[in-house]
Short mmCIF file of C-alpha atoms and ligand atoms in Angstrom, two decimals:
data_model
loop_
_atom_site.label_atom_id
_atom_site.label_comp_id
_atom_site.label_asym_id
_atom_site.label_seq_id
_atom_site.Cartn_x
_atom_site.Cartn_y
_atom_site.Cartn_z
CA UNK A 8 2.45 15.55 65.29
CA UNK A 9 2.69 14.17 68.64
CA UNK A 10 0.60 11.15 70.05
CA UNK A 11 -1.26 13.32 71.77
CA UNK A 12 -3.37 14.67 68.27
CA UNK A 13 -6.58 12.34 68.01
CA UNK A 14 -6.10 9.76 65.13
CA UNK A 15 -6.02 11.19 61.56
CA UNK A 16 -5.51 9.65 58.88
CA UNK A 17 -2.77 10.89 56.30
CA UNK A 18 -2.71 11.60 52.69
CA UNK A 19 -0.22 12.80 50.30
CA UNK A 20 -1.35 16.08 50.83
CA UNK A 21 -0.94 16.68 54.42
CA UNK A 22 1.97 14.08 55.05
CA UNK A 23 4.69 16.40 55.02
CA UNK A 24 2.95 19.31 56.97
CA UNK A 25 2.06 17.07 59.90
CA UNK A 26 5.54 14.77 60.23
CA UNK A 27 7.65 17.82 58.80
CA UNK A 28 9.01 17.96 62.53
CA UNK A 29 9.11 14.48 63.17
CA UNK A 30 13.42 13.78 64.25
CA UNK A 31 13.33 10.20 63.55
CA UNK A 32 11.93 10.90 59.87
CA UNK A 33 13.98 14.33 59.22
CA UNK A 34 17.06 12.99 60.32
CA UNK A 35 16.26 10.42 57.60
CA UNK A 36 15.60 12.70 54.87
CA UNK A 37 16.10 15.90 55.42
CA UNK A 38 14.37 18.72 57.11
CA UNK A 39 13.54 20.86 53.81
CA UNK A 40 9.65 19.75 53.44
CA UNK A 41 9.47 21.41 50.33
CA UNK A 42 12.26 18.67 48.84
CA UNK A 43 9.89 15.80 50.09
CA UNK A 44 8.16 13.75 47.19
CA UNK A 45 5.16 11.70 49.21
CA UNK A 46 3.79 8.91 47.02
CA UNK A 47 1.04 5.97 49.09
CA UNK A 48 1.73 2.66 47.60
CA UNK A 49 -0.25 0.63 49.82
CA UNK A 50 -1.68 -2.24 47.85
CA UNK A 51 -2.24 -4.41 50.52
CA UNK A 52 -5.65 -5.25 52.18
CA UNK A 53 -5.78 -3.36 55.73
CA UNK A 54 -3.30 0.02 55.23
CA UNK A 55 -2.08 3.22 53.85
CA UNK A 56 1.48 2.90 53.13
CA UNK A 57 3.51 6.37 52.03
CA UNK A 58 6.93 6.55 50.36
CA UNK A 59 8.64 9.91 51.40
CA UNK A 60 11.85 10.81 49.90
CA UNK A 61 13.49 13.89 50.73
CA UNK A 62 16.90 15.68 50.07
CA UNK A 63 18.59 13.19 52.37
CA UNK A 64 17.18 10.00 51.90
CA UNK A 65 13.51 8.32 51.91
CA UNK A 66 11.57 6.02 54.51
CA UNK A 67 8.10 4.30 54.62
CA UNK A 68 5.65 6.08 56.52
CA UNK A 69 3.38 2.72 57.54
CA UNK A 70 -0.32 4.16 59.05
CA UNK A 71 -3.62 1.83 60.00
CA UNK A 72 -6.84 2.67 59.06
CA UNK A 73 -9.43 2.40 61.61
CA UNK A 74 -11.42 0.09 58.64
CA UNK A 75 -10.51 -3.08 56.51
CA UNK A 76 -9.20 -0.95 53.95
CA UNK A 77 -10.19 -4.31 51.39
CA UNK A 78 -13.82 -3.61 51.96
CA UNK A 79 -14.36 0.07 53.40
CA UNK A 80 -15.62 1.66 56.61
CA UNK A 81 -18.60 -1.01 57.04
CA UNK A 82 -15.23 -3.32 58.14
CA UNK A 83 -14.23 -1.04 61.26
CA UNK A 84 -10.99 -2.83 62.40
CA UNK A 85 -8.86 -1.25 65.70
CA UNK A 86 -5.74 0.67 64.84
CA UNK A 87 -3.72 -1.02 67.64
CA UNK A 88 -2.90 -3.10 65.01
CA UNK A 89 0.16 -1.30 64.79
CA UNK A 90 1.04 -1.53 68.04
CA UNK A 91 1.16 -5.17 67.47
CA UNK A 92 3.22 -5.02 64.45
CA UNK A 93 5.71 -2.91 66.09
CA UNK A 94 6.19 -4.85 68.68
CA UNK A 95 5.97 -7.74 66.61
CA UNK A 96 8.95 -5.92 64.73
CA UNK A 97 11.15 -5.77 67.15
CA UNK A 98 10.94 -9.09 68.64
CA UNK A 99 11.68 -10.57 64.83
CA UNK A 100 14.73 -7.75 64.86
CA UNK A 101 16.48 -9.25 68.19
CA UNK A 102 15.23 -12.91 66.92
CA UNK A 103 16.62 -12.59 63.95
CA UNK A 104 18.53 -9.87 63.32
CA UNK A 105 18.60 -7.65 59.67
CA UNK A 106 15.14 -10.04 58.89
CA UNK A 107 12.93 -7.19 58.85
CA UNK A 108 13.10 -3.03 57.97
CA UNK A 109 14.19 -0.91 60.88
CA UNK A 110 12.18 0.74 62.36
CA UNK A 111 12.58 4.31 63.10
CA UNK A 112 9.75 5.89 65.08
CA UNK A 113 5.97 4.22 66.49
CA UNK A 114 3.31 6.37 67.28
CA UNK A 115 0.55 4.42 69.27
CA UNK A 116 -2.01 7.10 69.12
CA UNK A 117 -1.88 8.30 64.94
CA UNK A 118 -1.25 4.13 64.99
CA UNK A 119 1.78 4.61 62.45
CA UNK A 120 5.50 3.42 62.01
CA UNK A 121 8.17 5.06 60.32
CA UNK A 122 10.37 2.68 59.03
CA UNK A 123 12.98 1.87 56.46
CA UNK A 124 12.33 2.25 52.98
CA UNK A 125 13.51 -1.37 51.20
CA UNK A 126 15.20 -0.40 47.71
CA UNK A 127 15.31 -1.64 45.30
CA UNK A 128 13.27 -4.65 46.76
CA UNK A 129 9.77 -5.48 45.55
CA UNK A 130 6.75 -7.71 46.71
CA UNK A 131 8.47 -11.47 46.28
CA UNK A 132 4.87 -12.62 44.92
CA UNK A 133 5.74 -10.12 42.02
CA UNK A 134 8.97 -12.06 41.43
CA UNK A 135 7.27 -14.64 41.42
CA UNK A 136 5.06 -13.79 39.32
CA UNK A 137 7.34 -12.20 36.95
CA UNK A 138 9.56 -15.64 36.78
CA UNK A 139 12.40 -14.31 38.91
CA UNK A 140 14.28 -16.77 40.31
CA UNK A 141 15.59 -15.66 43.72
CA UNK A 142 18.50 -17.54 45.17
CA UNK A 143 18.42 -16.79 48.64
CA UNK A 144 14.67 -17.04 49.40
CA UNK A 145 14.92 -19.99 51.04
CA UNK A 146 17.56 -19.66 53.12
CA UNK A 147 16.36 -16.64 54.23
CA UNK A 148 13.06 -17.04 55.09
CA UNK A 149 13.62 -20.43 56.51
CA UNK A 150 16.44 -19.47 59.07
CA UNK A 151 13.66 -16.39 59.89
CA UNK A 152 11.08 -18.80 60.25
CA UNK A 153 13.32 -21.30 63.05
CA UNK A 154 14.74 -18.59 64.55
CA UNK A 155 12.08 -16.22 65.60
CA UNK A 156 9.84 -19.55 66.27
CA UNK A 157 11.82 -21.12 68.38
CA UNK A 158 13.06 -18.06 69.62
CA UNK A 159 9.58 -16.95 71.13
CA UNK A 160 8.60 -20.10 72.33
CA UNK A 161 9.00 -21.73 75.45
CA UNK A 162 12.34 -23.73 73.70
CA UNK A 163 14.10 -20.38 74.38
CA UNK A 164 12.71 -17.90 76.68
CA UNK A 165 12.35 -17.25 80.25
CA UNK A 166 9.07 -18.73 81.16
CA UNK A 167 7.67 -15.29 82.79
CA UNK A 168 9.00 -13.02 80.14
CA UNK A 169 6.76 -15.26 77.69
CA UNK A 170 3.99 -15.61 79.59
CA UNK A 171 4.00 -11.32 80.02
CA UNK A 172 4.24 -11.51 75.67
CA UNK A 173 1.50 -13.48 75.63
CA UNK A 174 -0.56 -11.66 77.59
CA UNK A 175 0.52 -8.80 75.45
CA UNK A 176 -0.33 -9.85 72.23
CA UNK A 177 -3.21 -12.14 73.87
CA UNK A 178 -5.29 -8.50 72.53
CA UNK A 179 -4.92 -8.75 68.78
CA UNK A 180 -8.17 -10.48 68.75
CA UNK A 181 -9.68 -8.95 65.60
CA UNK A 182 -7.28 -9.78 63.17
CA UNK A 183 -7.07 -13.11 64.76
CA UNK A 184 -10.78 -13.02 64.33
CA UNK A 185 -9.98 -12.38 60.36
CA UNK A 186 -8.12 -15.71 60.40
CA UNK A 187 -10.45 -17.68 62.46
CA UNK A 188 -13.17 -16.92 60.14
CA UNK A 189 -11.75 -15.91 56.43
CA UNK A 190 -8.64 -18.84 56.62
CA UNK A 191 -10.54 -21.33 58.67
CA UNK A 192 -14.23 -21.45 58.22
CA UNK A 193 -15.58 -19.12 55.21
CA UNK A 194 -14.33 -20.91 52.24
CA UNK A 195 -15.91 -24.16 53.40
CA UNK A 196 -19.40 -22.52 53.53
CA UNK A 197 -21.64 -19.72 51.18
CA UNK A 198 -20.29 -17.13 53.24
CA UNK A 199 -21.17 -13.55 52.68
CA UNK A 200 -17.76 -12.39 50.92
CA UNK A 201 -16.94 -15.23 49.35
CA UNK A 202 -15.70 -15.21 45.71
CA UNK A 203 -14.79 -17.47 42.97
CA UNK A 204 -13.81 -17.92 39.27
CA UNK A 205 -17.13 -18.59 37.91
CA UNK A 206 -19.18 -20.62 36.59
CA UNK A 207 -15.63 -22.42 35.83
CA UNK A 208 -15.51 -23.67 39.39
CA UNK A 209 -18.67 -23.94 40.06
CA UNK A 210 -18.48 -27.36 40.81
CA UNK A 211 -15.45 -28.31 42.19
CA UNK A 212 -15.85 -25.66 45.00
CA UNK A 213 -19.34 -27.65 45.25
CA UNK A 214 -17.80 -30.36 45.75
CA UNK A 215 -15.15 -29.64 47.93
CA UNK A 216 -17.86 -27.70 50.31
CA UNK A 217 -19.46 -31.19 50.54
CA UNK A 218 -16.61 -32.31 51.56
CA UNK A 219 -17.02 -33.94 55.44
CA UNK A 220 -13.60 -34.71 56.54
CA UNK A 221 -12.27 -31.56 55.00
CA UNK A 222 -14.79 -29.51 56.73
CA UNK A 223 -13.77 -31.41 59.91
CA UNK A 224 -9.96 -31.10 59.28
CA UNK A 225 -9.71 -27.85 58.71
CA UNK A 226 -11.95 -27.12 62.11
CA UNK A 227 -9.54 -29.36 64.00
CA UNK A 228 -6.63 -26.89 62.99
CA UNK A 229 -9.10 -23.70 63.04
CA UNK A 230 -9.03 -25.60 66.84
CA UNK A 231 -4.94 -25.83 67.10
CA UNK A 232 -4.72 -22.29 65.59
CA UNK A 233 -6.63 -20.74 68.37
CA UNK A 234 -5.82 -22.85 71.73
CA UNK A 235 -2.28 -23.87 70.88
CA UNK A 236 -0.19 -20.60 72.08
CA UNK A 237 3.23 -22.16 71.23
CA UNK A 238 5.06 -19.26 70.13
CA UNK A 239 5.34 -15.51 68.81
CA UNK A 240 4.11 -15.82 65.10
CA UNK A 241 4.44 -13.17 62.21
CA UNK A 242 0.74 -14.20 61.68
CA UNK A 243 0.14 -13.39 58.03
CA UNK A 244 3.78 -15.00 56.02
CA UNK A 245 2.51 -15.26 52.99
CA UNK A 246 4.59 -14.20 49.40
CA UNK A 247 3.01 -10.43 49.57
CA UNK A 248 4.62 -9.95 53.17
CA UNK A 249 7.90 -10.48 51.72
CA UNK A 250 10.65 -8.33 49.82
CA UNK A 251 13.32 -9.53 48.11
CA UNK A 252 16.60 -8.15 45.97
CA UNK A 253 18.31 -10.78 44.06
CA UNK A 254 21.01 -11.15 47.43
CA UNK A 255 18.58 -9.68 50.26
CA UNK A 256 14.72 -10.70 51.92
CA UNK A 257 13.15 -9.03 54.54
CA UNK A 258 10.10 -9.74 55.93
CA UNK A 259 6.90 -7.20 56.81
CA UNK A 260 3.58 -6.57 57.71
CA UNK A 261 3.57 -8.72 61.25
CA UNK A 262 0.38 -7.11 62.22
CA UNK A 263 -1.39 -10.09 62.42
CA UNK A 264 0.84 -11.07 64.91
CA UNK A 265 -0.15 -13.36 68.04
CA UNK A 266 0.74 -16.75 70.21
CA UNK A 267 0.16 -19.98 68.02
CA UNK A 268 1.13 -23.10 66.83
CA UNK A 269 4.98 -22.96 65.11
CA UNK A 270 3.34 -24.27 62.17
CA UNK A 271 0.82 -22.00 61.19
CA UNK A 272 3.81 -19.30 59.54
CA UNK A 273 5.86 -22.72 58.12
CA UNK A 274 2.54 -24.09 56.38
CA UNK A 275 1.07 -20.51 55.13
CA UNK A 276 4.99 -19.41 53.66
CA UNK A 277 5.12 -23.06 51.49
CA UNK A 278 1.15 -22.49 50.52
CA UNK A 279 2.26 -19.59 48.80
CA UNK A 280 4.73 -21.28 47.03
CA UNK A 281 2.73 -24.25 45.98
CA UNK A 282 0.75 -21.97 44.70
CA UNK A 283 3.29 -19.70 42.71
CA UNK A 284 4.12 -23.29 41.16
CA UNK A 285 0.30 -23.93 40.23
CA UNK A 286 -0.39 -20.17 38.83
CA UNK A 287 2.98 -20.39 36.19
CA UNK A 288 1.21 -21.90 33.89
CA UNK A 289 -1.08 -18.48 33.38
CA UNK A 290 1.84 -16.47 33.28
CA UNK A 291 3.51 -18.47 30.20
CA UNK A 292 2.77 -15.43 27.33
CA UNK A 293 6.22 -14.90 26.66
CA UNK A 294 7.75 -18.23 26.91
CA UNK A 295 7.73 -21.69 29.38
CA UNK A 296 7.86 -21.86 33.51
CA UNK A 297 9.05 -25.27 33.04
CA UNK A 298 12.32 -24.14 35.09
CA UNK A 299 10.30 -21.67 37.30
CA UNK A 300 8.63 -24.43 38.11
CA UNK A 301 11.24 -26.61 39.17
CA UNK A 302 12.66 -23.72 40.89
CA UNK A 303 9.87 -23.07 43.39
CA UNK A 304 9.28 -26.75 44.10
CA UNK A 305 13.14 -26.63 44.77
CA UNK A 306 12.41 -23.57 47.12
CA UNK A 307 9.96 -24.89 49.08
CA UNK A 308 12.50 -28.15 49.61
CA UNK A 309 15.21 -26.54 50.82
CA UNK A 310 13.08 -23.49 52.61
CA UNK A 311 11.86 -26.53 54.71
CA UNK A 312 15.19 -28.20 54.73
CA UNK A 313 16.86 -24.66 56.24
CA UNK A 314 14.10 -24.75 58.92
CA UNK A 315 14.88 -27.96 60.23
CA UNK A 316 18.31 -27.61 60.26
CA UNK A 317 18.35 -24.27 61.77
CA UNK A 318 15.65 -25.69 64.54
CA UNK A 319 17.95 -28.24 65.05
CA UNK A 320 20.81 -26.22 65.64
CA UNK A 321 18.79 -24.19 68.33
CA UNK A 322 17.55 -26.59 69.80
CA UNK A 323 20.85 -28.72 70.60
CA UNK A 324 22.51 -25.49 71.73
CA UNK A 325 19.79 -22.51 72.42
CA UNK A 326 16.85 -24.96 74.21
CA UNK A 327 17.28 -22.79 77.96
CA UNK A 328 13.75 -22.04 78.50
CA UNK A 329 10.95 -24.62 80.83
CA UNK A 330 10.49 -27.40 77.80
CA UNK A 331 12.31 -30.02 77.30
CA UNK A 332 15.42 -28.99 79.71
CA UNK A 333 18.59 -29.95 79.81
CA UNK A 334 18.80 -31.22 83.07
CA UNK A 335 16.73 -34.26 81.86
CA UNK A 336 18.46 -35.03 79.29
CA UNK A 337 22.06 -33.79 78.11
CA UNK A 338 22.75 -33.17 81.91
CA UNK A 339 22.15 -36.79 82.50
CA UNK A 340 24.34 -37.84 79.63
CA UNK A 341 21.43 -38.71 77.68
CA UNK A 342 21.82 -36.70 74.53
CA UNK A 343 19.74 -39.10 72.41
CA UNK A 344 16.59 -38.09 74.53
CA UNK A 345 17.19 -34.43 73.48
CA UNK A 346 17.58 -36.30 70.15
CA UNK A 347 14.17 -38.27 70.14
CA UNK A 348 12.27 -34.98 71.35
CA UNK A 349 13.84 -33.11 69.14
CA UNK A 350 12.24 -35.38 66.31
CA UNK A 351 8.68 -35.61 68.01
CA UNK A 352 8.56 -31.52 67.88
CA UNK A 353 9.77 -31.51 63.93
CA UNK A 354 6.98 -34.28 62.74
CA UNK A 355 4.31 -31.98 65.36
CA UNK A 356 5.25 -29.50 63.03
CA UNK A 357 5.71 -31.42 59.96
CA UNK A 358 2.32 -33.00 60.38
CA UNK A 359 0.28 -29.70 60.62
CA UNK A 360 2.02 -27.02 58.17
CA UNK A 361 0.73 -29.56 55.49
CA UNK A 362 -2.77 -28.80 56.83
CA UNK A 363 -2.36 -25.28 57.39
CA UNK A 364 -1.25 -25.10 53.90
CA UNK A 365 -4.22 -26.59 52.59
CA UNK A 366 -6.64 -24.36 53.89
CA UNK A 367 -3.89 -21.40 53.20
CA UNK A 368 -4.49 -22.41 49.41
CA UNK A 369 -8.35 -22.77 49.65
CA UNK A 370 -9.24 -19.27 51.22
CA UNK A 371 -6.87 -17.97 48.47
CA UNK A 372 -9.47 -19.57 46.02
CA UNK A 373 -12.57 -19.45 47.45
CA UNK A 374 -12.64 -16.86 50.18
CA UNK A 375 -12.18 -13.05 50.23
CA UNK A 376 -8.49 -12.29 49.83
CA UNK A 377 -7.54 -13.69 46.73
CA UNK A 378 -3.72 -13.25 46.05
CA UNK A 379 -2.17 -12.06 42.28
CA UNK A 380 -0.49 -14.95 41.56
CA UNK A 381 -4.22 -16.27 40.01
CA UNK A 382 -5.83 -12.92 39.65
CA UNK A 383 -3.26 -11.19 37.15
CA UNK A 384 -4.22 -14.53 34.81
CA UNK A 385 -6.68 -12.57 32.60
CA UNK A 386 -8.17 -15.61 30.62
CA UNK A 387 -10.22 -16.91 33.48
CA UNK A 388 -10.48 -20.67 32.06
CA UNK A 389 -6.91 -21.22 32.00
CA UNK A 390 -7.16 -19.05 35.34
CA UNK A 391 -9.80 -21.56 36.90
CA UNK A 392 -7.61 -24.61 35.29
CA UNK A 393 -4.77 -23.11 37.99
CA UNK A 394 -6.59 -22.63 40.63
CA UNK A 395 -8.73 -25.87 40.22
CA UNK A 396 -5.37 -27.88 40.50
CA UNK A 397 -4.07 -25.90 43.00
CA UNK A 398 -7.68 -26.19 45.25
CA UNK A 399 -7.23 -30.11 44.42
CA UNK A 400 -3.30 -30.09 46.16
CA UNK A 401 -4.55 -28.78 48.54
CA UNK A 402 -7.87 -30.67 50.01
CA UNK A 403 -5.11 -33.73 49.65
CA UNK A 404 -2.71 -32.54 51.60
CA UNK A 405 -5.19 -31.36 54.50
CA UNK A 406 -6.93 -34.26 54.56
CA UNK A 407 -4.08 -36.90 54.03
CA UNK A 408 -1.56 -35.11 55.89
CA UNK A 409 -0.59 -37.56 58.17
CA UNK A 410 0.24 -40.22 55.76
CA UNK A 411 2.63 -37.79 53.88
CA UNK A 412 5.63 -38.31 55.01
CA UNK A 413 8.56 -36.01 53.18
CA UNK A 414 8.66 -32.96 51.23
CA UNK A 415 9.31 -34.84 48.36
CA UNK A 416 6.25 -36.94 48.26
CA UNK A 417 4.46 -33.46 48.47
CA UNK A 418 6.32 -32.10 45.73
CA UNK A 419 6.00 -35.10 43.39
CA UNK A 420 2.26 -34.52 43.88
CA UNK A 421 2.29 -31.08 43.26
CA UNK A 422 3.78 -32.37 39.74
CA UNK A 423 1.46 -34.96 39.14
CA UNK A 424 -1.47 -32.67 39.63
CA UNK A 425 -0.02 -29.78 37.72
CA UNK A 426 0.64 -32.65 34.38
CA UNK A 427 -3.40 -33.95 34.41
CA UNK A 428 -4.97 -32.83 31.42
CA UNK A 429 -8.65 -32.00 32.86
CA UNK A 430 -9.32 -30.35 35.97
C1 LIG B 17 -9.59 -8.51 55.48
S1 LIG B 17 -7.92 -8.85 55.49
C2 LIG B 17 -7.71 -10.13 54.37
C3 LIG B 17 -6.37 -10.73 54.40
O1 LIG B 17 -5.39 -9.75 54.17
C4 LIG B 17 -4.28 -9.93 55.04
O2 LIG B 17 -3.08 -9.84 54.37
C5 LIG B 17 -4.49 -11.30 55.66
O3 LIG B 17 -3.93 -12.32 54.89
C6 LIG B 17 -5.97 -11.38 55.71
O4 LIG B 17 -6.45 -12.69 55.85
MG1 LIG B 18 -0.25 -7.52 55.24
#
């Protein structure tokens, strides 16, 4: 198949027959089509994903759909999608290095990546789900998160090289479209594909779409989100776009990838752990999540504790690009300048993530793309008991965010909420 064939999609059936003289994916796992096993795993909302294991070895065959795969062909959604994510890939690679699969071949044209097959990782919201407690999570994901931030921002780079990337990427406007409206706008409104847990919450989603300075709020960061190009984000870092081993996490999926505000991927990655802590208790069948509990509040302490520290680090010995330079400060002898900057950029971020985290837990709730974490809870009042606290978290954290002052307090909330008796 060369990127010359129009786009076609694959299937299992005709997988092998079309990349069957594809180097980068025989060298992989073996010429011999007839040894290949081709399975599509894709559970996700936009792709077809392909597992193809051969004599050799296996790899991921990644492909986009020319639809929202969620919702079918009435959804028609560009395959350059992938171009995004592959270049999005290999910006996170040099950023960050072992932080995401290799990748072994991109075709623009059939839209698809061949890339490294992660085993034996899974999804980390299915860890989380299960009650696996991961050590490394947050170490991981929040040295990823400072690094390929800062990294892509004007911190780091050559002022021309970013301004050419964010020209680039300036063209994934329909899945930034998808964020603008499904994260930002559609669960504060009756909008068309909408769902909730009903009748259960019925009325607290009444009441929170009554709601004036939420509505405002989470329009002022819809705002931020779209005008504040800051840096090269993964886009869509939520617990589904993540794969862990008990020692290893990689992160996937940067398709939604574009130029935003640093705190968009910080406040969507925590969202998802606040609300892994709000979901346990649904998932309590065979025995307490006290300790899973305490566990992901933990996580999303030191996750955010990594960051800073990492950010830190870059930014006392990394920071060569137009902001902030060192001939103002540290040049001058004034390293407590760098210092005080240095803080001002952290509480910038600090400030918002809690408000992109809010609305990252609403639209989970209320909008289209629910996540598992609630929907695998099969009795749908203790379901809607979740996701009521968890909807509750979060209109306080968007609204108040700027009177919350440490992870802690957030955490110690989180608590509170999840120990009230009534929703
Ligand atoms: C129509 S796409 C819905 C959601 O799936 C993706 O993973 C993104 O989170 C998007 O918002
Ligand atoms: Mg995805």
């Amino acid at each position: 198949m060369t990127g010359k064939t129009p786009f076609e999609a694959l299937s299992v059936e005709t997988l092998a027959t079309r990349l069957g003289s594809n180097e980068a994916l025989t060298q992989r796992i073996g010429e011999d089509t007839s040894r290949w096993k081709v399975r599509e795993v894709g559970d996700g909302n936009l792709n077809l994903v392909f597992i193809v294991e051969g004599g050799k070895g296996a790899a991921v065959v990644k492909q986009a759909l020319p639809y929202v795969r969620l919702v079918g062909d009435s959804w028609p959604l560009p395959l350059k999608r992938s171009f995004f994510e592959y270049h999005a890939l290999t910006r996170q690679e040099a950023r960050a290095p072992g932080s995401v699969p290799a990748i072994y071949h991109f075709d623009e044209t059939q839209a698809l990546i061949i890339m490294e097959y992660l085993s034996p990782h899974i999804i980390l919201r299915r860890a989380l789900i299960e009650g696996r407690q991961l050590p490394n999570i947050a170490r991981d994901i929040g040295l990823f998160m400072a690094r390929t931030l800062f990294r892509g921002s004007d911190f780091s780079m050559v002022t021309k090289d970013r301004k050419a990337d964010l020209a680039l990427f300036a063209d994934n406007v329909e899945l930034c479209d998808i964020t603008e409206n499904l994260v930002f706008s559609d669960p504060y409104f009756d909008a068309k594909m909408n769902r909730h847990t009903s009748p259960q919450l019925d009325a607290p989603v009444a009441e929170l779409r009554a709601d004036r300075d939420l509505k405002v709020e989470a329009q002022r960061l819809k705002h931020l989100f779209a005008a504040n190009a800051e840096t090269l984000l993964h886009g869509d870092l939520h617990s589904g776009s993540i794969m862990v081993t008990d020692r290893e996490t990689r992160m996937i999926d940067p398709e939604f990838a574009f130029y935003g505000p640093m705190a968009f991927d910080v406040g969507m990655l925590l969202a998802n752990f606040w609300m892994a802590f709000f979901s346990q208790r649904g998932h309590e069948q065979n025995g307490k999540r006290d300790a899973m509990r305490a566990y992901l509040l933990d996580v999303t302490a030191q996750t955010w504790s990594v960051f800073r520290t990492e950010f830190s680090h870059l930014w006392r010995t990394e920071r060569n690009g137009m902001l902030y330079q060192k001939s103002l400060f540290e040049d001058q002898g004034d390293r407590l300048g760098a210092e005080q900057a240095l803080d001002h950029v952290l509480h910038q971020i600090w400030d918002d993530l809690l408000g992109f985290a809010g609305i990252e837990v609403h639209r989970r709730i209320l909008g289209l793309a629910h996540n598992a974490d609630f929907e695998t809870i099969a009795d749908e009042d203790l379901r809607a008991t979740c996701e009521a606290r968890a909807l509750k978290f979060g209109r306080h954290i968007a609204v108040n965010r700027r009177h919350i002052h440490s992870i802690d307090e957030v955490n110690n909330l989180a608590a509170l909420i999840e120990q009230e008796n009534r929703i």
